[in-house]
Structures are given as structure tokens and as C-alpha cells.
PDB file of C-alpha atoms in Angstrom:
ATOM      1  CA  UNK S 101     146.851  49.334 101.547  1.00 55.00           C
ATOM      2  CA  UNK S 102     146.610  53.049 101.909  1.00 52.00           C
ATOM      3  CA  UNK S 103     145.254  53.487  98.397  1.00 58.00           C
ATOM      4  CA  UNK S 104     142.631  50.829  98.975  1.00 54.00           C
ATOM      5  CA  UNK S 105     141.536  52.476 102.207  1.00 57.00           C
ATOM      6  CA  UNK S 106     141.041  55.755 100.410  1.00 59.00           C
ATOM      7  CA  UNK S 107     139.038  53.976  97.661  1.00 53.00           C
ATOM      8  CA  UNK S 108     136.812  52.376 100.188  1.00 50.00           C
ATOM      9  CA  UNK S 109     136.209  55.711 101.982  1.00 55.00           C
ATOM     10  CA  UNK S 110     135.425  57.294  98.606  1.00 52.00           C
ATOM     11  CA  UNK S 111     132.865  54.594  97.825  1.00 58.00           C
ATOM     12  CA  UNK S 112     131.172  55.135 101.247  1.00 51.00           C
ATOM     13  CA  UNK S 113     131.029  58.935 100.719  1.00 56.00           C
ATOM     14  CA  UNK S 114     129.392  58.339  97.286  1.00 54.00           C
ATOM     15  CA  UNK S 115     126.764  56.142  98.804  1.00 56.00           C
ATOM     16  CA  UNK S 116     126.019  58.787 101.413  1.00 52.00           C
ATOM     17  CA  UNK S 117     125.858  61.522  98.923  1.00 51.00           C
ATOM     18  CA  UNK S 118     123.579  59.244  96.746  1.00 49.00           C
ATOM     19  CA  UNK S 119     121.177  58.674  99.706  1.00 50.00           C
ATOM     20  CA  UNK S 120     121.064  62.356 100.450  1.00 48.00           C
ATOM     21  CA  UNK S 121     120.339  63.214  96.882  1.00 50.00           C
ATOM     22  CA  UNK S 122     117.607  60.539  96.588  1.00 63.00           C
ATOM     23  CA  UNK S 123     115.860  61.621  99.772  1.00 80.00           C
ATOM     24  CA  UNK S 124     112.398  62.955  99.095  1.00 92.00           C
ATOM     25  CA  UNK S 125     110.381  65.500 100.986  1.00 96.00           C
ATOM     26  CA  UNK S 126     107.039  64.063 101.982  1.00 98.00           C
ATOM     27  CA  UNK S 127     104.262  66.432 103.194  1.00 98.00           C
ATOM     28  CA  UNK S 128     101.618  64.985 105.539  1.00 98.00           C
ATOM     29  CA  UNK S 129      98.576  67.082 106.180  1.00 98.00           C
ATOM     30  CA  UNK S 130      96.186  66.580 109.092  1.00 97.00           C
ATOM     31  CA  UNK S 131      92.764  68.444 108.728  1.00 94.00           C
ATOM     32  CA  UNK S 132      89.569  68.405 110.624  1.00 93.00           C
ATOM     33  CA  UNK S 133      87.310  69.512 107.810  1.00 93.00           C
ATOM     34  CA  UNK S 134      84.025  69.750 109.698  1.00 90.00           C
ATOM     35  CA  UNK S 135      82.282  67.769 106.922  1.00 91.00           C
ATOM     36  CA  UNK S 136      83.272  70.496 104.530  1.00 93.00           C
ATOM     37  CA  UNK S 137      80.993  73.054 106.125  1.00 84.00           C
ATOM     38  CA  UNK S 138      82.097  76.683 105.656  1.00 83.00           C
ATOM     39  CA  UNK S 139      81.294  79.303 108.251  1.00 77.00           C
ATOM     40  CA  UNK S 140      78.295  80.569 106.176  1.00 79.00           C
ATOM     41  CA  UNK S 141      76.766  77.026 106.327  1.00 84.00           C
ATOM     42  CA  UNK S 142      77.601  76.065 102.669  1.00 87.00           C
ATOM     43  CA  UNK S 143      79.265  72.811 101.846  1.00 91.00           C
ATOM     44  CA  UNK S 144      82.379  72.926  99.845  1.00 92.00           C
ATOM     45  CA  UNK S 145      84.754  69.888  99.244  1.00 95.00           C
ATOM     46  CA  UNK S 146      86.422  72.100  96.586  1.00 95.00           C
ATOM     47  CA  UNK S 147      87.717  74.421  99.260  1.00 94.00           C
ATOM     48  CA  UNK S 148      89.327  71.417 101.072  1.00 95.00           C
ATOM     49  CA  UNK S 149      90.807  70.103  97.810  1.00 97.00           C
ATOM     50  CA  UNK S 150      92.166  73.587  97.067  1.00 95.00           C
ATOM     51  CA  UNK S 151      94.061  73.564 100.410  1.00 95.00           C
ATOM     52  CA  UNK S 152      95.563  70.225  99.457  1.00 97.00           C
ATOM     53  CA  UNK S 153      96.665  71.323  96.062  1.00 97.00           C
ATOM     54  CA  UNK S 154      98.052  74.662  97.331  1.00 96.00           C
ATOM     55  CA  UNK S 155     100.112  72.854  99.993  1.00 96.00           C
ATOM     56  CA  UNK S 156     101.111  70.047  97.632  1.00 97.00           C
ATOM     57  CA  UNK S 157     100.348  67.654 100.372  1.00 98.00           C
ATOM     58  CA  UNK S 158     101.253  63.923  99.705  1.00 98.00           C
ATOM     59  CA  UNK S 159      99.304  62.269 102.424  1.00 98.00           C
ATOM     60  CA  UNK S 160      96.269  63.820 103.884  1.00 98.00           C
ATOM     61  CA  UNK S 161      94.555  62.748 107.049  1.00 98.00           C
ATOM     62  CA  UNK S 162      91.009  64.140 107.365  1.00 98.00           C
ATOM     63  CA  UNK S 163      88.687  64.166 110.309  1.00 97.00           C
ATOM     64  CA  UNK S 164      84.848  64.725 110.276  1.00 96.00           C
ATOM     65  CA  UNK S 165      84.146  63.276 106.884  1.00 97.00           C
ATOM     66  CA  UNK S 166      80.684  62.564 105.566  1.00 96.00           C
ATOM     67  CA  UNK S 167      79.963  59.591 103.253  1.00 97.00           C
ATOM     68  CA  UNK S 168      76.748  59.900 101.375  1.00 98.00           C
ATOM     69  CA  UNK S 169      74.815  61.684 104.209  1.00 97.00           C
ATOM     70  CA  UNK S 170      71.711  63.851 103.512  1.00 97.00           C
ATOM     71  CA  UNK S 171      73.176  66.848 105.293  1.00 95.00           C
ATOM     72  CA  UNK S 172      76.074  66.930 102.709  1.00 95.00           C
ATOM     73  CA  UNK S 173      73.953  66.144  99.587  1.00 95.00           C
ATOM     74  CA  UNK S 174      74.532  62.349  99.631  1.00 96.00           C
ATOM     75  CA  UNK S 175      78.156  62.906  98.314  1.00 95.00           C
ATOM     76  CA  UNK S 176      81.070  60.614  98.930  1.00 98.00           C
ATOM     77  CA  UNK S 177      83.217  63.441 100.335  1.00 97.00           C
ATOM     78  CA  UNK S 178      86.505  61.615 100.486  1.00 98.00           C
ATOM     79  CA  UNK S 179      86.274  60.336  96.953  1.00 98.00           C
ATOM     80  CA  UNK S 180      85.289  63.804  95.767  1.00 98.00           C
ATOM     81  CA  UNK S 181      88.122  65.497  97.606  1.00 98.00           C
ATOM     82  CA  UNK S 182      90.585  62.976  96.228  1.00 98.00           C
ATOM     83  CA  UNK S 183      89.318  63.498  92.654  1.00 98.00           C
ATOM     84  CA  UNK S 184      89.404  67.323  92.847  1.00 98.00           C
ATOM     85  CA  UNK S 185      93.015  67.164  94.300  1.00 98.00           C
ATOM     86  CA  UNK S 186      93.994  64.652  91.522  1.00 98.00           C
ATOM     87  CA  UNK S 187      95.068  62.006  94.014  1.00 98.00           C
ATOM     88  CA  UNK S 188      94.500  58.375  93.325  1.00 97.00           C
ATOM     89  CA  UNK S 189      94.565  56.538  96.644  1.00 98.00           C
ATOM     90  CA  UNK S 190      92.068  56.934  99.584  1.00 98.00           C
ATOM     91  CA  UNK S 191      90.455  54.984 102.408  1.00 98.00           C
ATOM     92  CA  UNK S 192      87.456  55.840 104.551  1.00 98.00           C
ATOM     93  CA  UNK S 193      87.000  54.755 108.156  1.00 98.00           C
ATOM     94  CA  UNK S 194      83.426  55.057 109.498  1.00 97.00           C
ATOM     95  CA  UNK S 195      82.614  55.916 113.044  1.00 96.00           C
ATOM     96  CA  UNK S 196      78.925  55.133 112.727  1.00 95.00           C
ATOM     97  CA  UNK S 197      75.898  55.288 110.359  1.00 95.00           C
ATOM     98  CA  UNK S 198      74.429  58.846 110.204  1.00 95.00           C
ATOM     99  CA  UNK S 199      71.763  60.665 108.273  1.00 95.00           C
ATOM    100  CA  UNK S 200      71.315  58.140 105.485  1.00 97.00           C
ATOM    101  CA  UNK S 201      75.158  57.559 105.136  1.00 97.00           C
ATOM    102  CA  UNK S 202      78.192  57.265 107.314  1.00 98.00           C
ATOM    103  CA  UNK S 203      80.403  59.751 109.423  1.00 97.00           C
ATOM    104  CA  UNK S 204      84.058  59.179 110.127  1.00 97.00           C
ATOM    105  CA  UNK S 205      87.509  59.913 108.781  1.00 98.00           C
ATOM    106  CA  UNK S 206      89.615  59.368 105.689  1.00 98.00           C
ATOM    107  CA  UNK S 207      93.111  59.208 104.334  1.00 98.00           C
ATOM    108  CA  UNK S 208      94.116  60.370 100.847  1.00 98.00           C
ATOM    109  CA  UNK S 209      97.484  59.552  99.454  1.00 98.00           C
ATOM    110  CA  UNK S 210      99.659  60.434  96.427  1.00 98.00           C
ATOM    111  CA  UNK S 211     101.293  57.029  97.018  1.00 98.00           C
ATOM    112  CA  UNK S 212      99.665  53.473  97.028  1.00 98.00           C
ATOM    113  CA  UNK S 213      97.893  52.591 100.176  1.00 98.00           C
ATOM    114  CA  UNK S 214      98.709  48.828 100.406  1.00 98.00           C
ATOM    115  CA  UNK S 215      96.886  48.061 103.597  1.00 98.00           C
ATOM    116  CA  UNK S 216      94.396  49.663 105.972  1.00 98.00           C
ATOM    117  CA  UNK S 217      92.508  48.893 109.141  1.00 98.00           C
ATOM    118  CA  UNK S 218      89.823  50.765 111.109  1.00 98.00           C
ATOM    119  CA  UNK S 219      90.817  50.359 114.640  1.00 98.00           C
ATOM    120  CA  UNK S 220      87.956  49.915 116.941  1.00 96.00           C
ATOM    121  CA  UNK S 221      88.085  52.267 119.995  1.00 97.00           C
ATOM    122  CA  UNK S 222      86.273  52.049 123.403  1.00 94.00           C
ATOM    123  CA  UNK S 223      82.795  53.474 123.004  1.00 82.00           C
ATOM    124  CA  UNK S 224      81.553  56.572 124.659  1.00 81.00           C
ATOM    125  CA  UNK S 225      78.347  58.480 123.845  1.00 84.00           C
ATOM    126  CA  UNK S 226      79.578  58.722 120.237  1.00 88.00           C
ATOM    127  CA  UNK S 227      81.417  55.749 118.685  1.00 92.00           C
ATOM    128  CA  UNK S 228      84.981  56.245 117.549  1.00 94.00           C
ATOM    129  CA  UNK S 229      87.482  54.392 115.488  1.00 97.00           C
ATOM    130  CA  UNK S 230      91.042  55.348 114.367  1.00 98.00           C
ATOM    131  CA  UNK S 231      92.074  54.622 110.713  1.00 98.00           C
ATOM    132  CA  UNK S 232      95.488  53.130 110.016  1.00 98.00           C
ATOM    133  CA  UNK S 233      96.921  52.905 106.506  1.00 98.00           C
ATOM    134  CA  UNK S 234     100.168  51.396 105.272  1.00 98.00           C
ATOM    135  CA  UNK S 235     101.581  53.632 102.470  1.00 98.00           C
ATOM    136  CA  UNK S 236     104.181  52.515 100.008  1.00 98.00           C
ATOM    137  CA  UNK S 237     106.528  55.410  99.354  1.00 98.00           C
ATOM    138  CA  UNK S 238     109.020  54.467  96.672  1.00 95.00           C
ATOM    139  CA  UNK S 239     109.348  50.966  97.980  1.00 96.00           C
ATOM    140  CA  UNK S 240     109.449  51.852 101.799  1.00 97.00           C
ATOM    141  CA  UNK S 241     106.419  51.431 104.087  1.00 98.00           C
ATOM    142  CA  UNK S 242     105.065  54.070 106.316  1.00 98.00           C
ATOM    143  CA  UNK S 243     102.147  53.544 108.744  1.00 98.00           C
ATOM    144  CA  UNK S 244      99.945  56.515 109.067  1.00 98.00           C
ATOM    145  CA  UNK S 245      97.103  56.703 111.749  1.00 98.00           C
ATOM    146  CA  UNK S 246      94.387  59.278 111.802  1.00 98.00           C
ATOM    147  CA  UNK S 247      93.069  60.276 115.114  1.00 97.00           C
ATOM    148  CA  UNK S 248      89.852  62.078 116.369  1.00 96.00           C
ATOM    149  CA  UNK S 249      89.658  61.451 120.087  1.00 93.00           C
ATOM    150  CA  UNK S 250      86.431  62.534 121.690  1.00 86.00           C
ATOM    151  CA  UNK S 251      84.594  64.057 124.509  1.00 79.00           C
ATOM    152  CA  UNK S 252      85.762  63.481 128.105  1.00 82.00           C
ATOM    153  CA  UNK S 253      89.363  63.085 129.163  1.00 83.00           C
ATOM    154  CA  UNK S 254      88.501  59.477 130.472  1.00 87.00           C
ATOM    155  CA  UNK S 255      87.179  58.551 127.006  1.00 90.00           C
ATOM    156  CA  UNK S 256      90.163  59.996 125.231  1.00 91.00           C
ATOM    157  CA  UNK S 257      92.631  58.267 127.474  1.00 91.00           C
ATOM    158  CA  UNK S 258      90.938  54.840 126.885  1.00 95.00           C
ATOM    159  CA  UNK S 259      90.911  55.544 123.090  1.00 96.00           C
ATOM    160  CA  UNK S 260      94.541  56.534 123.052  1.00 96.00           C
ATOM    161  CA  UNK S 261      95.469  53.396 124.983  1.00 97.00           C
ATOM    162  CA  UNK S 262      93.711  51.226 122.426  1.00 97.00           C
ATOM    163  CA  UNK S 263      95.722  52.862 119.561  1.00 98.00           C
ATOM    164  CA  UNK S 264      99.017  52.607 121.391  1.00 98.00           C
ATOM    165  CA  UNK S 265      98.359  48.902 122.153  1.00 98.00           C
ATOM    166  CA  UNK S 266      97.421  48.129 118.577  1.00 97.00           C
ATOM    167  CA  UNK S 267     100.733  49.423 117.134  1.00 97.00           C
ATOM    168  CA  UNK S 268     103.047  48.662 119.975  1.00 95.00           C
ATOM    169  CA  UNK S 269     104.723  45.716 118.373  1.00 96.00           C
ATOM    170  CA  UNK S 270     105.158  47.265 114.851  1.00 96.00           C
ATOM    171  CA  UNK S 271     108.636  48.192 113.810  1.00 97.00           C
ATOM    172  CA  UNK S 272     107.486  50.207 110.756  1.00 98.00           C
ATOM    173  CA  UNK S 273     107.960  54.025 110.841  1.00 98.00           C
ATOM    174  CA  UNK S 274     104.798  55.488 112.210  1.00 98.00           C
ATOM    175  CA  UNK S 275     103.048  58.845 112.066  1.00 98.00           C
ATOM    176  CA  UNK S 276      99.964  59.465 114.293  1.00 98.00           C
ATOM    177  CA  UNK S 277      98.187  62.761 113.505  1.00 98.00           C
ATOM    178  CA  UNK S 278      94.936  64.312 113.938  1.00 97.00           C
ATOM    179  CA  UNK S 279      92.407  66.091 116.376  1.00 93.00           C
ATOM    180  CA  UNK S 280      93.245  64.822 119.915  1.00 93.00           C
ATOM    181  CA  UNK S 281      90.828  67.318 121.659  1.00 88.00           C
ATOM    182  CA  UNK S 282      93.571  67.650 124.271  1.00 87.00           C
ATOM    183  CA  UNK S 283      95.973  70.595 125.029  1.00 84.00           C
ATOM    184  CA  UNK S 284      99.602  70.196 125.977  1.00 83.00           C
ATOM    185  CA  UNK S 285     100.911  71.932 129.038  1.00 62.00           C
ATOM    186  CA  UNK S 286     102.821  74.489 126.948  1.00 45.00           C
ATOM    187  CA  UNK S 287      99.657  75.578 125.046  1.00 43.00           C
ATOM    188  CA  UNK S 288      98.544  79.074 125.730  1.00 37.00           C
ATOM    189  CA  UNK S 289      95.691  79.608 126.424  1.00 39.00           C
ATOM    190  CA  UNK S 290      95.137  76.110 127.843  1.00 41.00           C
ATOM    191  CA  UNK S 291      91.331  75.857 127.790  1.00 44.00           C
ATOM    192  CA  UNK S 292      88.513  75.895 125.469  1.00 44.00           C
ATOM    193  CA  UNK S 293      85.331  74.447 126.937  1.00 45.00           C
ATOM    194  CA  UNK S 294      81.993  74.201 125.372  1.00 48.00           C
ATOM    195  CA  UNK S 295      78.776  72.290 126.113  1.00 38.00           C
ATOM    196  CA  UNK S 296      79.922  68.916 124.684  1.00 55.00           C
ATOM    197  CA  UNK S 297      83.673  68.670 124.845  1.00 57.00           C
ATOM    198  CA  UNK S 298      86.210  69.161 127.655  1.00 56.00           C
ATOM    199  CA  UNK S 299      89.533  69.804 126.012  1.00 53.00           C
ATOM    200  CA  UNK S 300      91.686  68.479 128.833  1.00 52.00           C
ATOM    201  CA  UNK S 301      91.623  69.308 132.569  1.00 51.00           C
ATOM    202  CA  UNK S 302      95.208  68.108 133.094  1.00 54.00           C
ATOM    203  CA  UNK S 303      98.134  66.736 131.201  1.00 72.00           C
ATOM    204  CA  UNK S 304      97.936  63.078 132.012  1.00 84.00           C
ATOM    205  CA  UNK S 305      96.892  62.069 128.528  1.00 89.00           C
ATOM    206  CA  UNK S 306      99.805  63.894 126.857  1.00 90.00           C
ATOM    207  CA  UNK S 307     102.158  62.324 129.472  1.00 90.00           C
ATOM    208  CA  UNK S 308     100.902  58.935 128.428  1.00 93.00           C
ATOM    209  CA  UNK S 309     101.101  59.526 124.780  1.00 95.00           C
ATOM    210  CA  UNK S 310     104.715  60.991 124.915  1.00 95.00           C
ATOM    211  CA  UNK S 311     105.759  58.049 126.969  1.00 95.00           C
ATOM    212  CA  UNK S 312     105.062  55.887 123.876  1.00 97.00           C
ATOM    213  CA  UNK S 313     105.522  58.198 120.964  1.00 97.00           C
ATOM    214  CA  UNK S 314     107.563  61.482 120.217  1.00 97.00           C
ATOM    215  CA  UNK S 315     105.349  64.552 119.996  1.00 96.00           C
ATOM    216  CA  UNK S 316     106.360  67.133 117.385  1.00 97.00           C
ATOM    217  CA  UNK S 317     106.512  70.739 118.348  1.00 95.00           C
ATOM    218  CA  UNK S 318     104.899  73.238 116.008  1.00 95.00           C
ATOM    219  CA  UNK S 319     106.851  76.115 114.376  1.00 93.00           C
ATOM    220  CA  UNK S 320     105.156  79.473 114.949  1.00 90.00           C
ATOM    221  CA  UNK S 321     101.529  79.858 115.937  1.00 86.00           C
ATOM    222  CA  UNK S 322     100.374  76.798 117.824  1.00 88.00           C
ATOM    223  CA  UNK S 323      96.532  77.491 117.971  1.00 83.00           C
ATOM    224  CA  UNK S 324      94.664  74.972 115.790  1.00 87.00           C
ATOM    225  CA  UNK S 325      91.055  75.496 116.952  1.00 82.00           C
ATOM    226  CA  UNK S 326      89.023  77.554 116.237  1.00 71.00           C
ATOM    227  CA  UNK S 327      90.598  78.644 113.046  1.00 73.00           C
ATOM    228  CA  UNK S 328      89.515  82.303 113.474  1.00 66.00           C
ATOM    229  CA  UNK S 329      87.376  84.694 115.567  1.00 54.00           C
ATOM    230  CA  UNK S 330      84.282  83.914 113.399  1.00 48.00           C
ATOM    231  CA  UNK S 331      84.223  80.364 114.782  1.00 45.00           C
ATOM    232  CA  UNK S 332      84.850  81.424 118.435  1.00 48.00           C
ATOM    233  CA  UNK S 333      81.179  82.137 119.171  1.00 49.00           C
ATOM    234  CA  UNK S 334      81.426  81.812 122.921  1.00 47.00           C
ATOM    235  CA  UNK S 335      84.506  83.853 123.268  1.00 44.00           C
ATOM    236  CA  UNK S 336      86.383  81.435 125.479  1.00 48.00           C
ATOM    237  CA  UNK S 337      89.655  81.586 123.448  1.00 51.00           C
ATOM    238  CA  UNK S 338      91.653  79.301 121.272  1.00 77.00           C
ATOM    239  CA  UNK S 339      93.570  76.067 121.819  1.00 83.00           C
ATOM    240  CA  UNK S 340      96.149  73.689 120.490  1.00 86.00           C
ATOM    241  CA  UNK S 341      94.348  70.375 120.103  1.00 88.00           C
ATOM    242  CA  UNK S 342      95.624  69.061 116.772  1.00 93.00           C
ATOM    243  CA  UNK S 343      98.948  67.152 117.083  1.00 96.00           C
ATOM    244  CA  UNK S 344     101.392  64.845 115.411  1.00 98.00           C
ATOM    245  CA  UNK S 345     103.338  61.990 116.950  1.00 98.00           C
ATOM    246  CA  UNK S 346     106.017  59.784 115.483  1.00 98.00           C
ATOM    247  CA  UNK S 347     107.556  56.349 116.304  1.00 98.00           C
ATOM    248  CA  UNK S 348     110.282  54.298 114.680  1.00 98.00           C
ATOM    249  CA  UNK S 349     111.176  57.495 112.767  1.00 96.00           C
ATOM    250  CA  UNK S 350     114.377  59.518 113.127  1.00 96.00           C
ATOM    251  CA  UNK S 351     113.402  62.978 114.626  1.00 95.00           C
ATOM    252  CA  UNK S 352     116.039  64.407 112.289  1.00 96.00           C
ATOM    253  CA  UNK S 353     113.996  63.348 109.353  1.00 96.00           C
ATOM    254  CA  UNK S 354     111.201  65.827 110.416  1.00 97.00           C
ATOM    255  CA  UNK S 355     112.091  68.977 108.542  1.00 97.00           C
ATOM    256  CA  UNK S 356     109.046  71.122 109.434  1.00 96.00           C
ATOM    257  CA  UNK S 357     105.866  70.994 111.475  1.00 96.00           C
ATOM    258  CA  UNK S 358     103.461  73.856 111.293  1.00 95.00           C
ATOM    259  CA  UNK S 359      99.868  75.104 110.983  1.00 94.00           C
ATOM    260  CA  UNK S 360      98.536  76.672 107.864  1.00 90.00           C
ATOM    261  CA  UNK S 361      96.851  80.102 107.728  1.00 81.00           C
ATOM    262  CA  UNK S 362      93.438  80.625 106.284  1.00 73.00           C
ATOM    263  CA  UNK S 363      89.905  79.767 107.237  1.00 73.00           C
ATOM    264  CA  UNK S 364      88.420  76.787 105.499  1.00 81.00           C
ATOM    265  CA  UNK S 365      87.161  74.873 108.456  1.00 84.00           C
ATOM    266  CA  UNK S 366      86.783  75.426 112.150  1.00 81.00           C
ATOM    267  CA  UNK S 367      90.316  73.795 112.542  1.00 88.00           C
ATOM    268  CA  UNK S 368      93.530  74.925 110.794  1.00 91.00           C
ATOM    269  CA  UNK S 369      95.375  72.334 108.758  1.00 93.00           C
ATOM    270  CA  UNK S 370      98.557  70.868 110.274  1.00 96.00           C
ATOM    271  CA  UNK S 371     101.550  70.062 108.034  1.00 97.00           C
ATOM    272  CA  UNK S 372     104.437  67.675 108.795  1.00 98.00           C
ATOM    273  CA  UNK S 373     107.312  67.537 106.348  1.00 98.00           C
ATOM    274  CA  UNK S 374     109.668  64.567 106.538  1.00 98.00           C
ATOM    275  CA  UNK S 375     112.688  63.551 104.488  1.00 97.00           C
ATOM    276  CA  UNK S 376     112.114  59.996 103.134  1.00 93.00           C
TER     277      UNK S 376
END
């Protein structure tokens, strides 16, 4: 009986070791690419792809993506970035028709995207959606939602509520990441106001989001916008408005969460590393 007990314990330990050994590190990048416009006004999807390649990102959630618009030379930006980064799978979610094409967000993946849905959000002066994809990572499903909330705190709150409601019954692991245009209470400095966007007068939206999802704290510098002094034309400081939330995912599986240095867009890319 004693020998049998030791044997069972040994088998369990082997299974645990096997699970640890087979765990894969997945990198999720969120990046507001400003339709690939550089500070000098040139358009460069190659610069965005280079960031993806350098960081070896597996799932890339992009905001402010143009699709065949005149201002970006009628290029399908998402397809071009995916091709340059040598990644096969991608989905585009349009906000609205713009300048002969469409404007919205996209998700690129190293792993198969087996389902997607462009979640309609309450309209403000500028229509918004939120793109959700289901990614098959080695036989396990992960839901990834890209976010770009907009303009007033009231608009963003209604948009966030629509996203929360859409996924509230799902039991799949979930990552929600993007440009929330809202600062947390621990962000310093806590305001960056320009003529069109108010980045949060109080913390009610963050309180709402963290009552449904777990917000990840960044390692190191938390400032995500603007990416450098050259973008900060009105001199009102820099803010933390790009965030990642998780649900149905063990917090211990999150191995790192940080912003990338370097100026390619007016936002800095945000990386989340998870053990999968």
C-alpha cells in the first residue's frame, strides 16, 4: 500500500513537471499606431512591423488603423503590417467609413483566429466598436478584445459597459487591452487634456472596470501617451491611458506587463506576457 502511494505521488509529480515544461510564454502587444504616421508626417507600416518583430509579439492588438484610405495611400495597413511581420492571421474591425476607405482597429496573430466579432458600442460624435477575436493557442482558446474608448468620460463609460455586458457570460480566458483614454488614480501626472479628448476627470470608470476584470499593473515607467516630448506639443504632461485587463485567467500566469521604449507612434506599445 505504501509503495502504491509513492508510485501515485510520483506520477502526479511527473504530470506537474510535464505541464510546467510544456507551458509556453505568449506575448500580447497593444499598440495605438496613429495610422502608422511618424512624427515627421511620413507613413510607415514597416516601422510598426519592425516593433512587432523586435518584441517577438504573438498577438498584436492595434488601434487607429486605416484600411485603404487616401491619407495612407489606399493601403490595407493591417494586411501589410501582418505580411511584413510574417504573421498569417489578422482581423480588421471598422469604426466607420473614412477618406475613401475605413478607419478602425485590428488584431494580428501568430496563432489561428477561429472566430471574431466587431462589438458595436454606443455612438458619440465618432462611432466606435470593439474587436473581439478567439485565438486557438495550441488547442486552447483565448478571447482577446481590442479597445479604443473615446472622447468624454460619459461616452467611455457607456462603451465600457457594452463590452463588459457582451462577455459577462463567457467562461473562456479573456484579455482586454488597448487605449482606454482614461487614467487610473495611481497615474502620475493624472491629466492630459487637449481640445477633443478629456482623459478622465475622476476614477469612476476604472472602478467600474476593475469591479468586473482584473487590471494589470505595469513594471517600470507607466506613461503611455505621448510617447516622447516631440509629441507633447501643448506641454501639458504625459499620462497612463493604455491598459490591460484579464478575466478567467490566473493572475499568476501573467509573467510581465510593461511599456516598450522608443518612438514609433504617439503611444508607446504595451506588452503582456502570459504563461500558456
